[in-house]
PDB file of C-alpha atoms and ligand atoms in Angstrom:
ATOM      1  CA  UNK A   1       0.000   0.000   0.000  1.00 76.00           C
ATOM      2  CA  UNK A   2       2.851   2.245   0.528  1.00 81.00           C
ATOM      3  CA  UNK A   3       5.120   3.366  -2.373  1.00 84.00           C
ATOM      4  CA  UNK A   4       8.542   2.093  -1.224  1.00 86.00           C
ATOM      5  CA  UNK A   5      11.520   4.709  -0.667  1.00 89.00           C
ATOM      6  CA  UNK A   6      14.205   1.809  -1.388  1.00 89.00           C
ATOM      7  CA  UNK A   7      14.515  -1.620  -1.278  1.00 90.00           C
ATOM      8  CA  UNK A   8      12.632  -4.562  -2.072  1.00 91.00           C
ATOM      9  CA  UNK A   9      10.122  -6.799  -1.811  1.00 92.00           C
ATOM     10  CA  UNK A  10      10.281 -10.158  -2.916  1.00 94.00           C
ATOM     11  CA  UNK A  11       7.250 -13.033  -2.930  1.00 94.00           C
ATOM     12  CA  UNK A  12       7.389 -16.362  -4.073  1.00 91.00           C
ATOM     13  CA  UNK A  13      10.378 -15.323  -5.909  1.00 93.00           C
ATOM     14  CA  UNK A  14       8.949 -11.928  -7.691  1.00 94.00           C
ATOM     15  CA  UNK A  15       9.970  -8.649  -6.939  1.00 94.00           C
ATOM     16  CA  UNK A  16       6.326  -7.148  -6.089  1.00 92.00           C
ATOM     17  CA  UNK A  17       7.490  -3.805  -6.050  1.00 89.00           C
ATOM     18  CA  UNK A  18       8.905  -3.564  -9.724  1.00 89.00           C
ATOM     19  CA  UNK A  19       5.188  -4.511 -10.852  1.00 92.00           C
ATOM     20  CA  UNK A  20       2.528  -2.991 -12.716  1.00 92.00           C
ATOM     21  CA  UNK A  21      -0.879  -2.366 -11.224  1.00 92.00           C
ATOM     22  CA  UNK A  22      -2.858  -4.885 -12.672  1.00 94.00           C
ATOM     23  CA  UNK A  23      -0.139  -7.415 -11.549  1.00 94.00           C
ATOM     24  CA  UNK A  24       0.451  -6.219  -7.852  1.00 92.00           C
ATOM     25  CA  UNK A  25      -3.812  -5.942  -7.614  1.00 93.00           C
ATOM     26  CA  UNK A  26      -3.491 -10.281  -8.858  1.00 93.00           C
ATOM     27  CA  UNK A  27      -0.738 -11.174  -6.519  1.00 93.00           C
ATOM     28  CA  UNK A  28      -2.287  -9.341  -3.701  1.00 92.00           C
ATOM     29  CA  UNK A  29      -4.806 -12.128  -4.081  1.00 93.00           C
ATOM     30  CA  UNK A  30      -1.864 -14.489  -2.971  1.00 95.00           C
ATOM     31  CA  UNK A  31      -1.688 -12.062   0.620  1.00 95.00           C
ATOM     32  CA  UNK A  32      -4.382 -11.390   2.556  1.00 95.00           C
ATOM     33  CA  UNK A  33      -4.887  -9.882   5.822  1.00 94.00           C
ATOM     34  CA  UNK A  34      -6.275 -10.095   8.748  1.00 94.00           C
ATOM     35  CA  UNK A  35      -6.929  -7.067  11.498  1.00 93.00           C
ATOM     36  CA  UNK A  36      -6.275  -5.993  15.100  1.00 91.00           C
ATOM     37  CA  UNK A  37      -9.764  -4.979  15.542  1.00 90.00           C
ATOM     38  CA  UNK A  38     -12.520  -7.724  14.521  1.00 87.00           C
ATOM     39  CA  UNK A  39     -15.448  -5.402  14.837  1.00 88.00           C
ATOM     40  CA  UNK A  40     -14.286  -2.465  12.945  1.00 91.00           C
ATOM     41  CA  UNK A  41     -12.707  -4.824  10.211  1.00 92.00           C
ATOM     42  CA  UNK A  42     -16.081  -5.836   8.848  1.00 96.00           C
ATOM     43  CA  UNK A  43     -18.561  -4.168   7.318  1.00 96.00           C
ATOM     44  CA  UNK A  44     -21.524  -3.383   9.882  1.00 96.00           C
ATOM     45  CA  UNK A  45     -23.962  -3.056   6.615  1.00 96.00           C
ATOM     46  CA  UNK A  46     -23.107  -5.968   4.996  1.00 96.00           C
ATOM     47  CA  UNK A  47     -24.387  -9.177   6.173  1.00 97.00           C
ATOM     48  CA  UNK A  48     -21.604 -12.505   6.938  1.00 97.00           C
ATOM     49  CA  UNK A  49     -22.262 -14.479   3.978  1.00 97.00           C
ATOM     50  CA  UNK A  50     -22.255 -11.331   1.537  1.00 97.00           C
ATOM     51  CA  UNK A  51     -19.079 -10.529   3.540  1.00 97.00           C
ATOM     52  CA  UNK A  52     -16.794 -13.693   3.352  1.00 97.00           C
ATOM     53  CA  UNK A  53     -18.055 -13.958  -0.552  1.00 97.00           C
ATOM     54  CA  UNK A  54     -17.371 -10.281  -1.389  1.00 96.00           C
ATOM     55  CA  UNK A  55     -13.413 -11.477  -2.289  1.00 96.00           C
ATOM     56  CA  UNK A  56     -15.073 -14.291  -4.735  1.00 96.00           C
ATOM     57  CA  UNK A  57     -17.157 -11.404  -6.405  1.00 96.00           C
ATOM     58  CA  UNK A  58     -15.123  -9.085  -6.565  1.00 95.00           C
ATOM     59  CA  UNK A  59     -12.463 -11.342  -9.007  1.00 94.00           C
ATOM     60  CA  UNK A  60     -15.163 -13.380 -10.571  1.00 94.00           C
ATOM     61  CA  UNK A  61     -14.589 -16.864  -8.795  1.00 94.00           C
ATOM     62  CA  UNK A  62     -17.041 -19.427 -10.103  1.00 94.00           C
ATOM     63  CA  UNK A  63     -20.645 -19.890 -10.604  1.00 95.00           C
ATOM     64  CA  UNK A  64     -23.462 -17.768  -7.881  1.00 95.00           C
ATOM     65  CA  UNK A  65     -23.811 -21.792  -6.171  1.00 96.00           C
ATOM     66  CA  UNK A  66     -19.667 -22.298  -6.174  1.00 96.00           C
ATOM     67  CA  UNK A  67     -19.265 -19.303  -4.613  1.00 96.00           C
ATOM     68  CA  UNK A  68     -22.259 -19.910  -2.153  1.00 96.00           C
ATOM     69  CA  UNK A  69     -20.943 -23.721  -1.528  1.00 96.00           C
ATOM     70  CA  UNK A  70     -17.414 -21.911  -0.900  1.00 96.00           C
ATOM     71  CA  UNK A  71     -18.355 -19.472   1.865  1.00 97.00           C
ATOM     72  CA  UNK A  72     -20.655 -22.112   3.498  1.00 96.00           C
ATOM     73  CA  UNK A  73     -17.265 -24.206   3.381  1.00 94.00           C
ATOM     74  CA  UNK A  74     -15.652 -21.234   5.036  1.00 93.00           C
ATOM     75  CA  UNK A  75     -17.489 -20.638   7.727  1.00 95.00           C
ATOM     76  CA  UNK A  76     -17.872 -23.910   8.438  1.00 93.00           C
ATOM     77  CA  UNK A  77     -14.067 -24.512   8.604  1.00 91.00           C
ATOM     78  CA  UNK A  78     -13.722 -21.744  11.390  1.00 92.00           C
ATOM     79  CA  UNK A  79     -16.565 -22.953  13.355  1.00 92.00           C
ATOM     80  CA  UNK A  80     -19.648 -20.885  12.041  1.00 94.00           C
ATOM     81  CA  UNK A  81     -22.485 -22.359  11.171  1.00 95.00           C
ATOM     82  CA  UNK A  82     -23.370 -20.803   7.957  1.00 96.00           C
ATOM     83  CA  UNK A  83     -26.985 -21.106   8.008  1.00 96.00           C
ATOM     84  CA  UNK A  84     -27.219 -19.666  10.871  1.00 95.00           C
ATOM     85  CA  UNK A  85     -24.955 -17.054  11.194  1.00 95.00           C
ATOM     86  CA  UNK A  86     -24.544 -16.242   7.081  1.00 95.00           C
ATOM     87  CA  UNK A  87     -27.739 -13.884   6.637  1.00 96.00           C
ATOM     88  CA  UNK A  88     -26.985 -11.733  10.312  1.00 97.00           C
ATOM     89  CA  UNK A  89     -24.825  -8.316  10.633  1.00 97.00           C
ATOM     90  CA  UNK A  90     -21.537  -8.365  12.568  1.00 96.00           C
ATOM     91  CA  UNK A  91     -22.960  -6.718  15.618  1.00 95.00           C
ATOM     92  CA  UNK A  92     -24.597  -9.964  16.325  1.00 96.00           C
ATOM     93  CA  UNK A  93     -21.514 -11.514  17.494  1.00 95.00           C
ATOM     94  CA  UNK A  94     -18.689 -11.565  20.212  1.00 92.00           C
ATOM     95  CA  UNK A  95     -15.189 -10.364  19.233  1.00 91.00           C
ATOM     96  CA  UNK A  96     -14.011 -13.783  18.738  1.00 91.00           C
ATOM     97  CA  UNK A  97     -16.952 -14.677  16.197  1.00 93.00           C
ATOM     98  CA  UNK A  98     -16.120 -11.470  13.808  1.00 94.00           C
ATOM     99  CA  UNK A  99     -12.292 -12.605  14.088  1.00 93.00           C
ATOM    100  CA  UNK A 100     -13.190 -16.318  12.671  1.00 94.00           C
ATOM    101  CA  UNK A 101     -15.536 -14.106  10.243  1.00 95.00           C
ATOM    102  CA  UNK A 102     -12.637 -12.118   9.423  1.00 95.00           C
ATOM    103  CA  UNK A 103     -10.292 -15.139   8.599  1.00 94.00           C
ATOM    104  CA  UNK A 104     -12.564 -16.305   6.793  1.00 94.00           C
ATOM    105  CA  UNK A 105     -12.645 -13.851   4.447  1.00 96.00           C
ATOM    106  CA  UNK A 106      -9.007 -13.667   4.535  1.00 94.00           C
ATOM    107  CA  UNK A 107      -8.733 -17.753   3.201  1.00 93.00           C
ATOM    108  CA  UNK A 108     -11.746 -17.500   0.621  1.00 95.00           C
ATOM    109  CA  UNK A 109      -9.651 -16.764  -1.971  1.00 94.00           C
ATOM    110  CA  UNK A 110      -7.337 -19.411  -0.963  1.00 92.00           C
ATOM    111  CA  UNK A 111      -3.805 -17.216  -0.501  1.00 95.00           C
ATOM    112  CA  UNK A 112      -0.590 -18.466   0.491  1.00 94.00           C
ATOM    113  CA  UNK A 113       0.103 -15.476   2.855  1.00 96.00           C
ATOM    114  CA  UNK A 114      -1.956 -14.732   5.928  1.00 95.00           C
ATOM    115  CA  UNK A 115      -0.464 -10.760   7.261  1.00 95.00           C
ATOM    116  CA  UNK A 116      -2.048 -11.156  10.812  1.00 94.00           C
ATOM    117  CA  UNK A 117      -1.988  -7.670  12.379  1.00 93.00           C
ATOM    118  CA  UNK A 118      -2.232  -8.087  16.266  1.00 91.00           C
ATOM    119  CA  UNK A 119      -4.680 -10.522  15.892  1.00 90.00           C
ATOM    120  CA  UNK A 120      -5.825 -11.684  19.386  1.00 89.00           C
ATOM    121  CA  UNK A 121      -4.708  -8.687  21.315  1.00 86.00           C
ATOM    122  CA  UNK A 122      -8.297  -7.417  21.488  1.00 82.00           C
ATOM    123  CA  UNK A 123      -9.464 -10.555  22.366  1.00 85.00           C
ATOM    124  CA  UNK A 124      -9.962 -12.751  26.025  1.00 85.00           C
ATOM    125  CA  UNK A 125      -7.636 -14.924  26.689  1.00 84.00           C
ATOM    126  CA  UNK A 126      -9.407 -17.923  26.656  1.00 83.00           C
ATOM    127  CA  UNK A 127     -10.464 -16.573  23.201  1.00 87.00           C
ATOM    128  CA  UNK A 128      -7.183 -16.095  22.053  1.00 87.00           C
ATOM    129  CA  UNK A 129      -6.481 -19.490  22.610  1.00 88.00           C
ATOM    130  CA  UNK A 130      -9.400 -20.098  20.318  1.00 87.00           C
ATOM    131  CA  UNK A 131      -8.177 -18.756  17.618  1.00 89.00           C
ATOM    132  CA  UNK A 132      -4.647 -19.544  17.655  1.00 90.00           C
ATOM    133  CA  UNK A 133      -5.559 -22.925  17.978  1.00 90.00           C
ATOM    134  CA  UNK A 134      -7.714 -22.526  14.621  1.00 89.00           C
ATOM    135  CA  UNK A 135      -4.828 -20.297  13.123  1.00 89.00           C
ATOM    136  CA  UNK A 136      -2.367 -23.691  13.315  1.00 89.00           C
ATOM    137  CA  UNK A 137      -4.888 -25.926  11.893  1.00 89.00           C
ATOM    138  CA  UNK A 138      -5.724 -23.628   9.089  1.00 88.00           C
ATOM    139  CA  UNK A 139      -2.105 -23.073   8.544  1.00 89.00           C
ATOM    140  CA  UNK A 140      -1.292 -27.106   7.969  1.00 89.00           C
ATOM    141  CA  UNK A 141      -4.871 -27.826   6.332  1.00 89.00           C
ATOM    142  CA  UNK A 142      -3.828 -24.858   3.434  1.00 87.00           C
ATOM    143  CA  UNK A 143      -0.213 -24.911   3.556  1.00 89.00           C
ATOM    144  CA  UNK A 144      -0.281 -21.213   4.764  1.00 92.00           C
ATOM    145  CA  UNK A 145       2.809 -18.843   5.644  1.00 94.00           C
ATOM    146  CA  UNK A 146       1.451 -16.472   8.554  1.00 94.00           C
ATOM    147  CA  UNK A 147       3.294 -13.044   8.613  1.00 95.00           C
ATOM    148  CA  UNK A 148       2.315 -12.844  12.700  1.00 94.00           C
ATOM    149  CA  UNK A 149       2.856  -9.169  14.187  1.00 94.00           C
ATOM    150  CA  UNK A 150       2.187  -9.533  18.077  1.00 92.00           C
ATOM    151  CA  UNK A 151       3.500  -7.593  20.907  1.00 89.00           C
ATOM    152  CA  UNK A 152       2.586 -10.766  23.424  1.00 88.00           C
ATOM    153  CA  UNK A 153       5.830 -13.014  23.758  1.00 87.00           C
ATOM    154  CA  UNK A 154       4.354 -15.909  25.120  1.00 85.00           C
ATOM    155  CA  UNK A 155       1.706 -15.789  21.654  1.00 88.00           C
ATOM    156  CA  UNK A 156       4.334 -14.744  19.875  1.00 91.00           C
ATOM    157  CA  UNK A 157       6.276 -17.698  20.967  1.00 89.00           C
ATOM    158  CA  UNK A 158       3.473 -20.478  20.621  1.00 86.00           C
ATOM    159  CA  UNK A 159       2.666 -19.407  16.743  1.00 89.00           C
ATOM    160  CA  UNK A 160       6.372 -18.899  15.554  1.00 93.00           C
ATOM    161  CA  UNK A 161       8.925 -21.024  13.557  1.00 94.00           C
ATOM    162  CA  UNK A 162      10.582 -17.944  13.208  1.00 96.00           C
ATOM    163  CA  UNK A 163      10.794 -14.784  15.242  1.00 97.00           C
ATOM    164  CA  UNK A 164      11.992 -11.140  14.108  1.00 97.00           C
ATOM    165  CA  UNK A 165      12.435  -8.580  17.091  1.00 97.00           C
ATOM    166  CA  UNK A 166      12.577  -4.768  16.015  1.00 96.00           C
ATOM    167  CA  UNK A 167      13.470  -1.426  18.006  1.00 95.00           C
ATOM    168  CA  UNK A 168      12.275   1.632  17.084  1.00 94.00           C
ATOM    169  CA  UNK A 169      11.492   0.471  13.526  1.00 91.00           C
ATOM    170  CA  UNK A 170      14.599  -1.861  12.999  1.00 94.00           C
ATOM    171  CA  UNK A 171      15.089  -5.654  12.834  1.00 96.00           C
ATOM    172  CA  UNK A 172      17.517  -6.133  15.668  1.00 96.00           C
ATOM    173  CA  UNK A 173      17.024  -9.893  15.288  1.00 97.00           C
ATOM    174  CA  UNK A 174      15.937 -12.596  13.767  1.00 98.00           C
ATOM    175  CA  UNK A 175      16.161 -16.501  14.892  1.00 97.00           C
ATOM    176  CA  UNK A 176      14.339 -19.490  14.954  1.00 97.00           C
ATOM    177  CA  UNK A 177      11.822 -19.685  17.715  1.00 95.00           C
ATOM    178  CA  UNK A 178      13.359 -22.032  20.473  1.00 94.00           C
ATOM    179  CA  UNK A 179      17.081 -20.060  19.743  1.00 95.00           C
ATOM    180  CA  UNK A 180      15.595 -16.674  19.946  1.00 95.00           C
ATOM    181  CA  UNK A 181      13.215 -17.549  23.336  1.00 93.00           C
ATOM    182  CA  UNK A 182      16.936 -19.279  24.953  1.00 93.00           C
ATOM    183  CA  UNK A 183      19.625 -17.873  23.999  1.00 94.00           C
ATOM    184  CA  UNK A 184      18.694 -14.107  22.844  1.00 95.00           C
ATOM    185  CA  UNK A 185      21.940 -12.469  21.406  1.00 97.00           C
ATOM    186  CA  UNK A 186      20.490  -8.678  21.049  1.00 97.00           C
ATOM    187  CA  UNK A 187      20.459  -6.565  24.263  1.00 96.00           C
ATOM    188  CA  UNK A 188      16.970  -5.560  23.550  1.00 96.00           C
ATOM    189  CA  UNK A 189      15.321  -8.946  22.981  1.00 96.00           C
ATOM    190  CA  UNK A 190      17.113 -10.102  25.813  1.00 94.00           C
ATOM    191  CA  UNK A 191      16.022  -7.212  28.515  1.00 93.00           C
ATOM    192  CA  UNK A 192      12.652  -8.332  26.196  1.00 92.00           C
ATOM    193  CA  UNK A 193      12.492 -11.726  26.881  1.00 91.00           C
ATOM    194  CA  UNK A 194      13.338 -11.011  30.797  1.00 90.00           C
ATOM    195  CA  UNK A 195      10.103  -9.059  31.127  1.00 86.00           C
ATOM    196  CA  UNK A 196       7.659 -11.264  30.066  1.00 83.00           C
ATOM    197  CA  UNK A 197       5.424 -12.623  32.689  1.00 80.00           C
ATOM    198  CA  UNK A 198       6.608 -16.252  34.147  1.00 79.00           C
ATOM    199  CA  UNK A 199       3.751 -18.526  34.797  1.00 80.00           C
ATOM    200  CA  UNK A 200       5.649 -20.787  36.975  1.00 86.00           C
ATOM    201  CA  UNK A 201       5.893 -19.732  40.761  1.00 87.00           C
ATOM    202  CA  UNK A 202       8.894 -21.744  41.217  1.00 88.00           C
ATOM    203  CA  UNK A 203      11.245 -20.222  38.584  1.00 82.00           C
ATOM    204  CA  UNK A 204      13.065 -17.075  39.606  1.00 79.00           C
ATOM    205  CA  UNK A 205      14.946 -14.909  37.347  1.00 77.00           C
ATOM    206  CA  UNK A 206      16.403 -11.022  37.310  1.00 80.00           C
ATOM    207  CA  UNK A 207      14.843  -8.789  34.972  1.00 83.00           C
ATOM    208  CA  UNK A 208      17.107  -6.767  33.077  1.00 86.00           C
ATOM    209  CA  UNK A 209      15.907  -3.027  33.462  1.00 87.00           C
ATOM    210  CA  UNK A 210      16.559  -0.962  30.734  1.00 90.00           C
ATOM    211  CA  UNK A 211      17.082   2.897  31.434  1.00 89.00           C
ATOM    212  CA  UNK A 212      15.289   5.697  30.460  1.00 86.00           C
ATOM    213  CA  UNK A 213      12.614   6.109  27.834  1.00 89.00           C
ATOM    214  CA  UNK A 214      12.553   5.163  24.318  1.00 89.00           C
ATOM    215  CA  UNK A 215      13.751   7.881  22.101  1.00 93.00           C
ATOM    216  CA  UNK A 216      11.317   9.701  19.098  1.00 92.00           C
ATOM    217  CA  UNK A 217      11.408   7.579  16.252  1.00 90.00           C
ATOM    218  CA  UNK A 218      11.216  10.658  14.381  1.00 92.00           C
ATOM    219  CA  UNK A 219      14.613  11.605  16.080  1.00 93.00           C
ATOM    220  CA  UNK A 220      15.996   8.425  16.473  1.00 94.00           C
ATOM    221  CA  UNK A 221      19.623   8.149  17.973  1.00 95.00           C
ATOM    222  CA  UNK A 222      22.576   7.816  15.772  1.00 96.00           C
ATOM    223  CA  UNK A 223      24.152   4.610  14.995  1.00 97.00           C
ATOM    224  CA  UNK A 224      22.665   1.695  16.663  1.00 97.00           C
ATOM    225  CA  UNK A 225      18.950   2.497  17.839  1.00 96.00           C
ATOM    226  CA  UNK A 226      19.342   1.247  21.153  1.00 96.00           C
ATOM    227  CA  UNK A 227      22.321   2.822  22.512  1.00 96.00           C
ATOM    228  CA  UNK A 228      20.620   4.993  24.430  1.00 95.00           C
ATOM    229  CA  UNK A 229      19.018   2.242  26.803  1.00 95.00           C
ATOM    230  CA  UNK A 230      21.453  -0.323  25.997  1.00 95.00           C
ATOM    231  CA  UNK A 231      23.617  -1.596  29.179  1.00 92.00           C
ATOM    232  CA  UNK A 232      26.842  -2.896  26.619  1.00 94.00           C
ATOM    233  CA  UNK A 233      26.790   0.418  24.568  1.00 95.00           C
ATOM    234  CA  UNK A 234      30.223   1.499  23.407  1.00 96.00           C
ATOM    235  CA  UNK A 235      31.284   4.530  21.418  1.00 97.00           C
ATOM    236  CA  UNK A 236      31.348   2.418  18.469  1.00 97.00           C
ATOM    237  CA  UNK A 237      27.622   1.905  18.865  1.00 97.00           C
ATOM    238  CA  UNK A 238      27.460   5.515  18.445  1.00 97.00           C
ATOM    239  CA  UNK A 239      29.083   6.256  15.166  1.00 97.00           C
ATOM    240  CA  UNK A 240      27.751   2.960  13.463  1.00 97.00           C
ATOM    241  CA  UNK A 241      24.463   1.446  12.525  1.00 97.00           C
ATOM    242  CA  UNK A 242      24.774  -2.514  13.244  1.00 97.00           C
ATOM    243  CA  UNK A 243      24.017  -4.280  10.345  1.00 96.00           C
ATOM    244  CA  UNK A 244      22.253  -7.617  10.772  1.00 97.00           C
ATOM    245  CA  UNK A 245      24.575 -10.664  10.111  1.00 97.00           C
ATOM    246  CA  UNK A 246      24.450 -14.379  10.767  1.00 97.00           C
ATOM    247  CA  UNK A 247      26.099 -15.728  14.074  1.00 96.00           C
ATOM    248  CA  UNK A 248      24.628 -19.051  13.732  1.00 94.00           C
ATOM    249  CA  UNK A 249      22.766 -20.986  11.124  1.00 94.00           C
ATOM    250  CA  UNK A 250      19.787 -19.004  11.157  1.00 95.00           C
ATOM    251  CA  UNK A 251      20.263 -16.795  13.586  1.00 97.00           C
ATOM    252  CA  UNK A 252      20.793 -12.834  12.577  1.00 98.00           C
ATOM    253  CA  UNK A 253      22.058 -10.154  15.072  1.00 98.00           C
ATOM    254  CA  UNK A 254      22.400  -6.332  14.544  1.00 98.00           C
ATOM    255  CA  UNK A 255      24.540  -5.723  17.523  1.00 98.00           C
ATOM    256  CA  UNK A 256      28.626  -4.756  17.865  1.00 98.00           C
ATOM    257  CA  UNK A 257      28.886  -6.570  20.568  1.00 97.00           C
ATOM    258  CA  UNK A 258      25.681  -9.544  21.074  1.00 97.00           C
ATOM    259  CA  UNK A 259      25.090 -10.790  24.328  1.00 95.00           C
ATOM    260  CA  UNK A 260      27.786 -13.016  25.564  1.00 86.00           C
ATOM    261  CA  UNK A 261      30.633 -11.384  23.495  1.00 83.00           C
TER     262      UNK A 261
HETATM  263  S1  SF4 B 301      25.161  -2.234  18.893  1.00 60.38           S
HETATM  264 FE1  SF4 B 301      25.890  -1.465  20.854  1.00 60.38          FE
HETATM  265  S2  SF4 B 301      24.193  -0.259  21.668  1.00 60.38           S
HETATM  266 FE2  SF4 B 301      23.380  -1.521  20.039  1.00 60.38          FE
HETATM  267  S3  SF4 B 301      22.622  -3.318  21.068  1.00 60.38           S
HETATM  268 FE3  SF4 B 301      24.683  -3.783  20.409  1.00 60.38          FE
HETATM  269  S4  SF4 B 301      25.974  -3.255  22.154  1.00 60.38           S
HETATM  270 FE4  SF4 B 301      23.987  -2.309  22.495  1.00 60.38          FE
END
């Protein structure tokens, strides 16, 4: 949606951002999305059914009863019941009904890319659980990539093959789930990571507590992002912006000095 300033973008192997309209508005069929806010994400005019087909219509997907037999197959997959639910408005239903509404709409054209925006984060937690459990059976029933933006570690953690941490609008790091979550090797996803909430009584650890505020990201600091807050932070840190590089297979770090150096 936004015109890139440098850069690129590449899906399934094609640069999207060196193509033409028509051919960015097809691949876009490939991505979908799916929104913080269930409620506000669908149509309060429209009713569900006319909703979760509006995708088919829109690019001409099969006959009036294909498209009808598709959304019923929708719904059903997410756990609505499309005779009931397909001819009421979105106010009808809880937060967690609009969100399997909404990823239903998202899957109806069958993409390969789910973009899921803060997903649960406006949902209960028992809800959430909901959800993310339909989320990984979704994923393996139609061989979906999910893009997963979260600001909740332990969700963040239960959804994830791979994580990506950023500061102040920068990757700092990027690992494979179980690496990231034990051995962090950024300052910032470690002091992170140490203040998530630990469910289990018995475990004790020290919280690393950062200093300070987080800087303008209109301003932001020169060099490395972080410095400012960051307890290893050397005058090199000031002069030069860390580029990401591999220290393991898999595992990317943009840090002078990662944790344990
Ligand atoms: S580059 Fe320097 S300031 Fe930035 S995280 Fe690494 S040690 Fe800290």
């Amino acid at each position: 949606m936004e015109k890139p300033t440098s850069g690129k973008i590449t899906f399934a192997g094609t640069e999207i951002t060196a193509l033409n309209r028509s051919d960015l508005r097809l691949m876009r069929t490939q991505i979908q999305m799916i929104f913080q806010d269930p409620i506000s994400s669908l149509n309060p005019r429209r009713r569900v059914r006319d909703i979760v087909a509006e995708p088919l219509n829109i690019w001409k997907i099969g006959t009036d009863k294909e498209r009808h037999d598709k959304v019923n197959a929708m719904l059903e997959s997410v756990g609505i019941d499309p005779y009931v639910a397909g001819g009421r408005y979105p106010r009808e239903f809880s937060g967690g009904q609009c969100q399997r509404i909404s990823i239903a709409r998202a899957l109806v054209l069958e993409p390969r890319l789910l973009v899921c925006d803060e997903i649960v984060s406006a949902l209960d937690v028992s809800v959430q659980a909901q959800i993310l459990n339909l989320l990984a059976d979704l994923k393996s029933e139609h061989k979906l990539t999910l893009f997963f933006i979260a600001h909740d570690l332990a969700v963040v953690k239960n959804v994830s093959d791979r994580v990506a941490v950023m500061y102040l609008g920068r990757l700092c790091e990027i690992a494979p789930s179980d690496v990231l979550y034990k051995a962090p090797a950024h300052h910032y996803t470690e002091a992170l990571l140490s203040s998530a909430v630990e469910p289990n009584p018995v475990v004790t650890r020290t919280p690393v507590i950062l200093p300070g505020e987080p800087p303008s990201p209109i301003n932001p600091p020169s060099g490395c992002r972080f410095r400012t807050r960051c307890p290893r932070a050397e005058a090199r840190c000031a002069q030069e912006v860390p580029e990401l590089r591999e220290i393991a297979p898999s595992h990317q770090v943009a840090c002078h000095f990662p944790v344990g150096t």
